[in-house]
PDB file of C-alpha atoms in Angstrom:
ATOM      1  CA  SER J   1       0.000   0.000   0.000  1.00 68.00           C
ATOM      2  CA  LYS J   2       1.063   3.598  -0.586  1.00 83.00           C
ATOM      3  CA  VAL J   3       2.323   5.528   2.472  1.00 85.00           C
ATOM      4  CA  ILE J   4       1.673   9.266   2.803  1.00 89.00           C
ATOM      5  CA  ASN J   5       3.216  11.433   5.527  1.00 83.00           C
ATOM      6  CA  VAL J   6       1.726  14.798   6.494  1.00 84.00           C
ATOM      7  CA  ASN J   7       2.287  17.376   9.226  1.00 80.00           C
ATOM      8  CA  GLN J   8      -0.476  17.733  11.781  1.00 77.00           C
ATOM      9  CA  GLY J   9      -2.847  20.582  10.861  1.00 80.00           C
ATOM     10  CA  SER J  10      -2.028  20.409   7.147  1.00 85.00           C
ATOM     11  CA  ASP J  11      -4.333  19.279   4.349  1.00 93.00           C
ATOM     12  CA  VAL J  12      -3.684  16.025   2.514  1.00 95.00           C
ATOM     13  CA  THR J  13      -4.955  14.342  -0.651  1.00 96.00           C
ATOM     14  CA  LEU J  14      -5.420  10.577  -0.608  1.00 96.00           C
ATOM     15  CA  PRO J  15      -5.081   9.318  -4.202  1.00 96.00           C
ATOM     16  CA  CYS J  16      -7.382   6.775  -5.823  1.00 96.00           C
ATOM     17  CA  SER J  17      -7.681   6.425  -9.589  1.00 94.00           C
ATOM     18  CA  LEU J  18      -8.821   3.704 -11.953  1.00 94.00           C
ATOM     19  CA  SER J  19      -6.181   2.664 -14.464  1.00 90.00           C
ATOM     20  CA  THR J  20      -8.879   2.604 -17.150  1.00 90.00           C
ATOM     21  CA  LYS J  21      -9.597   6.330 -16.584  1.00 92.00           C
ATOM     22  CA  GLU J  22     -13.287   5.563 -17.106  1.00 92.00           C
ATOM     23  CA  ASP J  23     -15.974   8.043 -16.060  1.00 95.00           C
ATOM     24  CA  ILE J  24     -17.156   7.327 -12.490  1.00 94.00           C
ATOM     25  CA  GLU J  25     -19.711  10.140 -12.123  1.00 94.00           C
ATOM     26  CA  LEU J  26     -22.474   7.510 -12.074  1.00 93.00           C
ATOM     27  CA  LYS J  27     -20.489   4.914 -10.144  1.00 94.00           C
ATOM     28  CA  LEU J  28     -20.063   4.162  -6.451  1.00 95.00           C
ATOM     29  CA  PHE J  29     -16.824   4.472  -4.499  1.00 96.00           C
ATOM     30  CA  ASP J  30     -16.384   4.076  -0.769  1.00 96.00           C
ATOM     31  CA  TRP J  31     -13.554   5.354   1.440  1.00 96.00           C
ATOM     32  CA  LYS J  32     -13.043   3.745   4.849  1.00 96.00           C
ATOM     33  CA  LYS J  33     -10.449   4.055   7.600  1.00 95.00           C
ATOM     34  CA  ASP J  34      -9.100   0.962   9.367  1.00 91.00           C
ATOM     35  CA  GLY J  35     -11.810  -1.132   7.732  1.00 89.00           C
ATOM     36  CA  GLN J  36     -14.690   0.356   9.695  1.00 88.00           C
ATOM     37  CA  LYS J  37     -14.864   4.170   9.880  1.00 94.00           C
ATOM     38  CA  ASP J  38     -16.905   5.741   7.071  1.00 96.00           C
ATOM     39  CA  VAL J  39     -14.725   8.491   5.617  1.00 97.00           C
ATOM     40  CA  PHE J  40     -16.447   9.324   2.309  1.00 96.00           C
ATOM     41  CA  LEU J  41     -19.112   7.569   0.229  1.00 96.00           C
ATOM     42  CA  TYR J  42     -20.059   8.644  -3.285  1.00 96.00           C
ATOM     43  CA  ASP J  43     -22.981   6.953  -5.045  1.00 94.00           C
ATOM     44  CA  GLU J  44     -24.075   8.298  -8.434  1.00 92.00           C
ATOM     45  CA  GLY J  45     -23.786  11.914  -7.342  1.00 92.00           C
ATOM     46  CA  LYS J  46     -24.988  11.536  -3.748  1.00 93.00           C
ATOM     47  CA  HIS J  47     -22.364  11.877  -1.024  1.00 94.00           C
ATOM     48  CA  TYR J  48     -21.791  13.003   2.561  1.00 91.00           C
ATOM     49  CA  ASN J  49     -21.459  16.672   1.611  1.00 90.00           C
ATOM     50  CA  ASN J  50     -24.844  16.953  -0.125  1.00 89.00           C
ATOM     51  CA  GLY J  51     -27.253  15.142   2.141  1.00 84.00           C
ATOM     52  CA  ARG J  52     -26.153  11.517   2.467  1.00 89.00           C
ATOM     53  CA  GLU J  53     -25.920  10.383   6.111  1.00 91.00           C
ATOM     54  CA  GLY J  54     -23.624   7.890   7.835  1.00 92.00           C
ATOM     55  CA  GLN J  55     -20.239   9.624   7.815  1.00 94.00           C
ATOM     56  CA  ASP J  56     -18.085   9.053  10.913  1.00 94.00           C
ATOM     57  CA  GLU J  57     -18.066  12.058  13.261  1.00 92.00           C
ATOM     58  CA  GLN J  58     -14.272  12.264  13.016  1.00 92.00           C
ATOM     59  CA  PHE J  59     -14.470  13.307   9.349  1.00 94.00           C
ATOM     60  CA  LYS J  60     -17.599  15.456   9.183  1.00 92.00           C
ATOM     61  CA  GLY J  61     -16.917  18.745   7.420  1.00 92.00           C
ATOM     62  CA  ARG J  62     -13.297  17.804   6.704  1.00 94.00           C
ATOM     63  CA  VAL J  63     -13.431  15.538   3.628  1.00 96.00           C
ATOM     64  CA  SER J  64     -14.225  16.403   0.011  1.00 96.00           C
ATOM     65  CA  HIS J  65     -13.769  14.837  -3.425  1.00 96.00           C
ATOM     66  CA  PHE J  66     -12.749  16.328  -6.773  1.00 96.00           C
ATOM     67  CA  GLN J  67     -15.944  16.575  -8.832  1.00 94.00           C
ATOM     68  CA  ASP J  68     -14.223  17.680 -12.044  1.00 94.00           C
ATOM     69  CA  LYS J  69     -11.885  14.669 -11.947  1.00 95.00           C
ATOM     70  CA  LEU J  70     -14.564  11.988 -11.691  1.00 96.00           C
ATOM     71  CA  LYS J  71     -14.916  11.791 -15.458  1.00 95.00           C
ATOM     72  CA  HIS J  72     -11.283  10.693 -15.619  1.00 95.00           C
ATOM     73  CA  GLY J  73     -11.728   7.877 -13.076  1.00 95.00           C
ATOM     74  CA  ASP J  74     -10.237   9.859 -10.192  1.00 96.00           C
ATOM     75  CA  ALA J  75     -11.886   9.147  -6.805  1.00 97.00           C
ATOM     76  CA  SER J  76      -9.231  10.904  -4.707  1.00 97.00           C
ATOM     77  CA  ILE J  77     -10.315  12.751  -1.564  1.00 97.00           C
ATOM     78  CA  LYS J  78      -8.934  15.681   0.393  1.00 97.00           C
ATOM     79  CA  ILE J  79      -8.807  15.776   4.216  1.00 97.00           C
ATOM     80  CA  ILE J  80      -8.329  19.229   5.730  1.00 95.00           C
ATOM     81  CA  ASN J  81      -6.769  20.121   9.084  1.00 89.00           C
ATOM     82  CA  THR J  82      -5.325  16.655   9.696  1.00 90.00           C
ATOM     83  CA  LYS J  83      -5.187  15.303  13.237  1.00 84.00           C
ATOM     84  CA  LEU J  84      -3.000  12.647  14.831  1.00 77.00           C
ATOM     85  CA  ALA J  85      -6.106  10.454  15.042  1.00 84.00           C
ATOM     86  CA  ASP J  86      -6.347  10.536  11.228  1.00 90.00           C
ATOM     87  CA  SER J  87      -3.288   8.281  11.017  1.00 86.00           C
ATOM     88  CA  GLY J  88      -4.199   4.810   9.845  1.00 89.00           C
ATOM     89  CA  ASP J  89      -4.999   2.544   6.916  1.00 92.00           C
ATOM     90  CA  TYR J  90      -7.469   3.837   4.310  1.00 96.00           C
ATOM     91  CA  THR J  91      -9.215   1.910   1.559  1.00 96.00           C
ATOM     92  CA  CYS J  92     -10.868   3.225  -1.590  1.00 97.00           C
ATOM     93  CA  ALA J  93     -13.254   0.614  -2.954  1.00 96.00           C
ATOM     94  CA  PHE J  94     -15.338   0.244  -6.129  1.00 96.00           C
ATOM     95  CA  PRO J  95     -17.613  -2.640  -5.063  1.00 93.00           C
ATOM     96  CA  ARG J  96     -19.893  -2.520  -8.138  1.00 91.00           C
ATOM     97  CA  LEU J  97     -17.178  -2.742 -10.768  1.00 90.00           C
ATOM     98  CA  GLN J  98     -16.578  -6.092 -12.465  1.00 87.00           C
ATOM     99  CA  PRO J  99     -14.238  -7.161 -11.068  1.00 88.00           C
ATOM    100  CA  SER J 100     -14.468  -4.994  -7.935  1.00 88.00           C
ATOM    101  CA  GLN J 101     -11.391  -2.928  -7.157  1.00 92.00           C
ATOM    102  CA  ILE J 102      -9.883  -1.692  -3.905  1.00 95.00           C
ATOM    103  CA  PHE J 103      -6.901   0.562  -3.252  1.00 95.00           C
ATOM    104  CA  HIS J 104      -4.905   0.844   0.004  1.00 95.00           C
ATOM    105  CA  ILE J 105      -3.255   3.963   1.427  1.00 94.00           C
ATOM    106  CA  ARG J 106      -1.548   4.403   4.796  1.00 91.00           C
ATOM    107  CA  LEU J 107      -1.645   7.918   6.238  1.00 90.00           C
ATOM    108  CA  VAL J 108       0.874   8.985   8.879  1.00 82.00           C
ATOM    109  CA  VAL J 109       0.220  12.321  10.604  1.00 81.00           C
ATOM    110  CA  VAL J 110       3.233  13.730  12.440  1.00 74.00           C
ATOM    111  CA  VAL J 111       3.756  16.748  14.673  1.00 67.00           C
ATOM    112  CA  GLY J 112       5.374  19.604  12.718  1.00 64.00           C
ATOM    113  CA  ASP J 113       8.736  18.860  11.116  1.00 71.00           C
ATOM    114  CA  LEU J 114       9.694  16.411  13.818  1.00 77.00           C
ATOM    115  CA  LYS J 115      11.518  13.281  12.732  1.00 84.00           C
ATOM    116  CA  ASP J 116      13.827  10.608  14.056  1.00 87.00           C
ATOM    117  CA  ARG J 117      17.252  12.243  14.309  1.00 83.00           C
ATOM    118  CA  SER J 118      18.941   9.519  16.359  1.00 83.00           C
ATOM    119  CA  GLY J 119      21.288   8.792  13.466  1.00 83.00           C
ATOM    120  CA  GLU J 120      22.487  12.411  13.228  1.00 79.00           C
ATOM    121  CA  ASN J 121      24.704  12.257  16.346  1.00 80.00           C
ATOM    122  CA  ILE J 122      22.796  15.078  18.040  1.00 79.00           C
ATOM    123  CA  PRO J 123      23.874  15.249  21.709  1.00 82.00           C
ATOM    124  CA  GLY J 124      20.988  14.390  24.034  1.00 87.00           C
ATOM    125  CA  ALA J 125      18.657  13.043  21.329  1.00 90.00           C
ATOM    126  CA  ALA J 126      16.376  10.517  23.008  1.00 94.00           C
ATOM    127  CA  PRO J 127      17.075   6.870  22.155  1.00 94.00           C
ATOM    128  CA  GLU J 128      14.284   4.503  21.138  1.00 95.00           C
ATOM    129  CA  PRO J 129      11.876   4.068  24.079  1.00 96.00           C
ATOM    130  CA  TYR J 130      11.891   0.768  25.955  1.00 96.00           C
ATOM    131  CA  ILE J 131       8.437  -0.791  26.455  1.00 96.00           C
ATOM    132  CA  ARG J 132       7.562  -3.346  29.136  1.00 95.00           C
ATOM    133  CA  ILE J 133       4.400  -5.134  30.219  1.00 94.00           C
ATOM    134  CA  LEU J 134       4.255  -4.687  34.004  1.00 94.00           C
ATOM    135  CA  ASP J 135       1.003  -6.392  34.888  1.00 92.00           C
ATOM    136  CA  GLY J 136      -2.309  -7.479  33.427  1.00 90.00           C
ATOM    137  CA  THR J 137      -5.451  -9.580  33.517  1.00 88.00           C
ATOM    138  CA  ASN J 138      -7.924 -10.767  30.892  1.00 87.00           C
ATOM    139  CA  ASN J 139      -9.414  -7.255  30.876  1.00 91.00           C
ATOM    140  CA  TRP J 140      -6.469  -4.839  31.081  1.00 93.00           C
ATOM    141  CA  VAL J 141      -2.712  -4.543  30.686  1.00 94.00           C
ATOM    142  CA  LEU J 142      -0.345  -2.095  32.396  1.00 96.00           C
ATOM    143  CA  LEU J 143       2.326  -0.823  29.993  1.00 97.00           C
ATOM    144  CA  GLN J 144       5.488   1.056  30.882  1.00 97.00           C
ATOM    145  CA  CYS J 145       7.570   3.203  28.547  1.00 97.00           C
ATOM    146  CA  LYS J 146      11.060   4.320  29.549  1.00 97.00           C
ATOM    147  CA  VAL J 147      13.510   6.733  27.937  1.00 96.00           C
ATOM    148  CA  GLN J 148      16.992   7.262  29.367  1.00 95.00           C
ATOM    149  CA  GLY J 149      19.750   9.827  28.939  1.00 94.00           C
ATOM    150  CA  ALA J 150      17.824  12.488  27.005  1.00 94.00           C
ATOM    151  CA  PHE J 151      18.349  16.269  26.919  1.00 90.00           C
ATOM    152  CA  PRO J 152      16.410  18.500  26.676  1.00 88.00           C
ATOM    153  CA  GLN J 153      13.686  16.704  28.618  1.00 92.00           C
ATOM    154  CA  PRO J 154      11.481  14.830  26.141  1.00 93.00           C
ATOM    155  CA  LYS J 155       7.711  14.576  26.274  1.00 93.00           C
ATOM    156  CA  LEU J 156       6.381  11.019  26.326  1.00 96.00           C
ATOM    157  CA  GLN J 157       2.975   9.989  24.990  1.00 95.00           C
ATOM    158  CA  TRP J 158       1.152   6.703  24.555  1.00 96.00           C
ATOM    159  CA  GLN J 159      -0.883   6.271  21.358  1.00 94.00           C
ATOM    160  CA  ASP J 160      -3.088   3.532  19.946  1.00 92.00           C
ATOM    161  CA  SER J 161      -2.870   2.292  16.338  1.00 89.00           C
ATOM    162  CA  ALA J 162      -5.193   5.091  15.191  1.00 85.00           C
ATOM    163  CA  GLY J 163      -2.886   7.760  16.625  1.00 87.00           C
ATOM    164  CA  ASN J 164      -5.197   8.653  19.513  1.00 90.00           C
ATOM    165  CA  ILE J 165      -3.339   9.876  22.597  1.00 91.00           C
ATOM    166  CA  LEU J 166      -4.061   7.625  25.579  1.00 94.00           C
ATOM    167  CA  PRO J 167      -4.573   8.769  29.174  1.00 94.00           C
ATOM    168  CA  ALA J 168      -1.548   7.942  31.310  1.00 94.00           C
ATOM    169  CA  GLU J 169      -0.193   8.311  34.815  1.00 94.00           C
ATOM    170  CA  GLU J 170       1.966  11.282  35.775  1.00 94.00           C
ATOM    171  CA  PRO J 171       5.431  10.749  34.256  1.00 95.00           C
ATOM    172  CA  GLN J 172       8.253   9.804  36.591  1.00 96.00           C
ATOM    173  CA  VAL J 173      11.165  12.129  35.828  1.00 96.00           C
ATOM    174  CA  SER J 174      14.699  11.914  37.233  1.00 95.00           C
ATOM    175  CA  GLU J 175      17.793  13.899  36.295  1.00 92.00           C
ATOM    176  CA  ARG J 176      21.354  12.654  36.317  1.00 89.00           C
ATOM    177  CA  GLY J 177      24.423  14.302  34.865  1.00 86.00           C
ATOM    178  CA  GLY J 178      22.375  16.914  33.023  1.00 85.00           C
ATOM    179  CA  SER J 179      20.180  14.380  31.185  1.00 92.00           C
ATOM    180  CA  TYR J 180      16.731  12.990  31.943  1.00 95.00           C
ATOM    181  CA  ASP J 181      15.265   9.560  32.525  1.00 96.00           C
ATOM    182  CA  ILE J 182      11.488   9.383  32.128  1.00 97.00           C
ATOM    183  CA  ILE J 183       8.956   6.626  32.794  1.00 97.00           C
ATOM    184  CA  LEU J 184       5.334   6.783  31.599  1.00 97.00           C
ATOM    185  CA  LYS J 185       2.716   4.136  32.393  1.00 97.00           C
ATOM    186  CA  THR J 186      -0.723   3.545  30.914  1.00 96.00           C
ATOM    187  CA  ASN J 187      -3.523   0.993  31.279  1.00 95.00           C
ATOM    188  CA  VAL J 188      -4.990  -0.441  28.063  1.00 95.00           C
ATOM    189  CA  THR J 189      -8.180  -2.459  27.788  1.00 93.00           C
ATOM    190  CA  LYS J 190      -8.303  -3.635  24.174  1.00 93.00           C
ATOM    191  CA  THR J 191      -6.138  -5.644  21.822  1.00 93.00           C
ATOM    192  CA  ASP J 192      -4.165  -3.235  19.640  1.00 94.00           C
ATOM    193  CA  LEU J 193      -0.763  -2.030  18.463  1.00 94.00           C
ATOM    194  CA  TYR J 194       0.426   0.564  20.982  1.00 96.00           C
ATOM    195  CA  ARG J 195       3.104   3.182  20.448  1.00 95.00           C
ATOM    196  CA  CYS J 196       5.202   5.157  22.933  1.00 96.00           C
ATOM    197  CA  VAL J 197       6.415   8.420  21.388  1.00 95.00           C
ATOM    198  CA  ALA J 198       9.264  10.546  22.735  1.00 96.00           C
ATOM    199  CA  THR J 199       9.336  14.139  21.438  1.00 93.00           C
ATOM    200  CA  GLN J 200      12.009  16.838  21.834  1.00 88.00           C
ATOM    201  CA  GLU J 201      10.668  19.869  19.968  1.00 80.00           C
ATOM    202  CA  ASP J 202      13.750  21.992  20.730  1.00 75.00           C
ATOM    203  CA  ILE J 203      15.860  19.764  18.495  1.00 80.00           C
ATOM    204  CA  ASN J 204      13.009  18.609  16.185  1.00 81.00           C
ATOM    205  CA  HIS J 205      13.521  15.029  17.285  1.00 89.00           C
ATOM    206  CA  GLN J 206      10.796  12.420  17.606  1.00 92.00           C
ATOM    207  CA  ILE J 207      11.250   8.687  18.062  1.00 94.00           C
ATOM    208  CA  TYR J 208       8.928   5.865  19.030  1.00 95.00           C
ATOM    209  CA  ALA J 209       8.629   2.186  19.842  1.00 95.00           C
ATOM    210  CA  GLU J 210       5.626  -0.091  19.279  1.00 94.00           C
ATOM    211  CA  THR J 211       4.273  -3.221  20.907  1.00 94.00           C
ATOM    212  CA  TYR J 212       1.308  -5.436  20.086  1.00 93.00           C
ATOM    213  CA  VAL J 213      -0.843  -6.198  23.128  1.00 93.00           C
ATOM    214  CA  PRO J 214      -3.490  -8.954  23.073  1.00 91.00           C
ATOM    215  CA  VAL J 215      -5.931  -8.180  25.906  1.00 87.00           C
ATOM    216  CA  SER J 216      -7.345 -11.702  26.311  1.00 77.00           C
ATOM    217  CA  GLY J 217      -6.097 -14.901  27.871  1.00 57.00           C
ATOM    218  CA  PRO J 218      -3.207 -15.025  30.367  1.00 54.00           C
ATOM    219  CA  ILE J 219      -0.947 -11.960  30.307  1.00 51.00           C
ATOM    220  CA  LEU J 220       2.727 -12.668  30.915  1.00 50.00           C
ATOM    221  CA  LYS J 221       4.787  -9.944  32.559  1.00 53.00           C
ATOM    222  CA  ASP J 222       8.292  -9.247  31.295  1.00 53.00           C
ATOM    223  CA  GLY J 223      10.696 -11.834  32.607  1.00 40.00           C
ATOM    224  CA  GLU J 224       8.000 -14.469  32.935  1.00 38.00           C
ATOM    225  CA  SER J 225       7.606 -17.445  30.664  1.00 33.00           C
ATOM    226  CA  GLY J 226       4.635 -19.501  29.655  1.00 36.00           C
ATOM    227  CA  SER J 227       6.740 -22.663  29.879  1.00 35.00           C
ATOM    228  CA  SER J 228       6.306 -23.069  33.668  1.00 37.00           C
ATOM    229  CA  THR J 229       2.529 -23.014  33.384  1.00 39.00           C
ATOM    230  CA  GLY J 230       2.701 -25.404  30.468  1.00 46.00           C
ATOM    231  CA  TRP J 231       4.855 -27.873  32.389  1.00 46.00           C
ATOM    232  CA  MET J 232       2.478 -27.739  35.364  1.00 54.00           C
ATOM    233  CA  VAL J 233      -0.423 -28.692  33.108  1.00 53.00           C
ATOM    234  CA  VAL J 234       1.590 -31.491  31.481  1.00 56.00           C
ATOM    235  CA  ALA J 235       2.671 -32.790  34.900  1.00 66.00           C
ATOM    236  CA  ALA J 236      -0.921 -32.825  36.140  1.00 70.00           C
ATOM    237  CA  VAL J 237      -2.102 -34.741  33.078  1.00 71.00           C
ATOM    238  CA  LEU J 238       0.736 -37.270  33.395  1.00 79.00           C
ATOM    239  CA  ALA J 239      -0.057 -37.747  37.088  1.00 79.00           C
ATOM    240  CA  VAL J 240      -3.697 -38.551  36.298  1.00 80.00           C
ATOM    241  CA  LEU J 241      -2.658 -40.960  33.542  1.00 84.00           C
ATOM    242  CA  LEU J 242      -0.211 -42.646  35.914  1.00 86.00           C
ATOM    243  CA  VAL J 243      -2.946 -43.171  38.515  1.00 83.00           C
ATOM    244  CA  VAL J 244      -5.240 -44.634  35.849  1.00 83.00           C
ATOM    245  CA  VAL J 245      -2.506 -47.001  34.642  1.00 82.00           C
ATOM    246  CA  VAL J 246      -1.746 -48.151  38.218  1.00 82.00           C
ATOM    247  CA  VAL J 247      -5.429 -48.776  38.974  1.00 82.00           C
ATOM    248  CA  VAL J 248      -5.889 -50.727  35.743  1.00 82.00           C
ATOM    249  CA  PHE J 249      -2.740 -52.757  36.478  1.00 82.00           C
ATOM    250  CA  ILE J 250      -3.940 -53.622  40.013  1.00 84.00           C
ATOM    251  CA  LEU J 251      -7.391 -54.628  38.777  1.00 83.00           C
ATOM    252  CA  ALA J 252      -5.869 -56.746  36.027  1.00 80.00           C
ATOM    253  CA  TRP J 253      -3.476 -58.376  38.517  1.00 79.00           C
ATOM    254  CA  ARG J 254      -6.298 -59.161  40.939  1.00 80.00           C
ATOM    255  CA  TYR J 255      -8.408 -60.599  38.123  1.00 77.00           C
ATOM    256  CA  SER J 256      -5.496 -62.727  36.949  1.00 77.00           C
ATOM    257  CA  ARG J 257      -4.894 -64.081  40.472  1.00 75.00           C
ATOM    258  CA  ARG J 258      -8.597 -64.864  40.919  1.00 74.00           C
ATOM    259  CA  ARG J 259      -8.638 -66.787  37.610  1.00 71.00           C
ATOM    260  CA  SER J 260      -5.485 -68.630  38.594  1.00 71.00           C
ATOM    261  CA  THR J 261      -6.935 -69.616  41.969  1.00 69.00           C
ATOM    262  CA  GLN J 262     -10.167 -70.795  40.385  1.00 66.00           C
ATOM    263  CA  ASN J 263      -8.264 -72.902  37.874  1.00 66.00           C
ATOM    264  CA  SER J 264      -6.205 -74.470  40.668  1.00 65.00           C
ATOM    265  CA  GLN J 265      -9.296 -75.412  42.636  1.00 63.00           C
ATOM    266  CA  ARG J 266     -10.841 -77.025  39.570  1.00 61.00           C
ATOM    267  CA  GLY J 267      -7.723 -79.011  38.994  1.00 57.00           C
TER     268      GLY J 267
END
C-alpha cells in the first residue's frame, strides 16, 4: 500500500484512480479508515457533503472529493486540518465494478517537522523508548515506557494504532548528569498495536517504539515465561494418567490371580 506522511494541521490528498480512466460520475466508491470508519461515500452523485448520512463524526466537514476529476476515473479525496487520530490505513473501494477494485493507502500524521534524528549524532537526542508489560489480567494490561539519557527533557505519549493519545499516569522524571530519565505508564483495555512516542521539539527530534498487546487470555509480565505453566499442566495430566494405569494394572493383577486360583481349585 502507498504511504503518505503529512504534518499535523495540514491538508492532505489521498489518491485513488482507476487505471482505465473511465468516467465514475455515475459509479459508487467508498472510502473507509481501518476497515470500519466511514470516511467518504459517493454513489451516483450523492455523497456526505450533499445530504447523504452515515459519515463518521471524526471526518464530518473535513473531507471532500474532486468533482471535475470523476470523469477521468479519479476518486481521490482531500482531508483538511489533519489530526494525529487521522493516522491509519485507508481503503478506496469500487464494489460494483466487475471485477471490484480496492486501493490501500496508509496515512501517517506527524507533529510539525519532527523526525527521528537519532542517526544524526545530536547530543541528548532521546534513544528509542523501551516498552515493558508490568502487569495485566484478561481485561487490562499495564504498559510502561522508559527513555533514558535524554536532553532537553522529552515529552512522552502513549498512542493507539489510530494515533489517539491515551490517558496515562503522571510521568516519573529523574535527572542525572544533566540528562533525563522518564517513565510513563498507561492501562490499556483492548487488543491493539500501541506506540510510545518521545518528542524533543527543541531539536526537532521524535522517536517511538511499538508493541502489540493482546488483551485476552493469560498476560505474561516481562521476565515471565509460559513454559512453567505449560509444564504444570503437562505434569498434572501425566499424574492422572499414571494413577489410571496403576489402577488398571492392580485390577488386572487381581483378576489374573482370581482366575489362577479358580483354575487351581478345579484341577
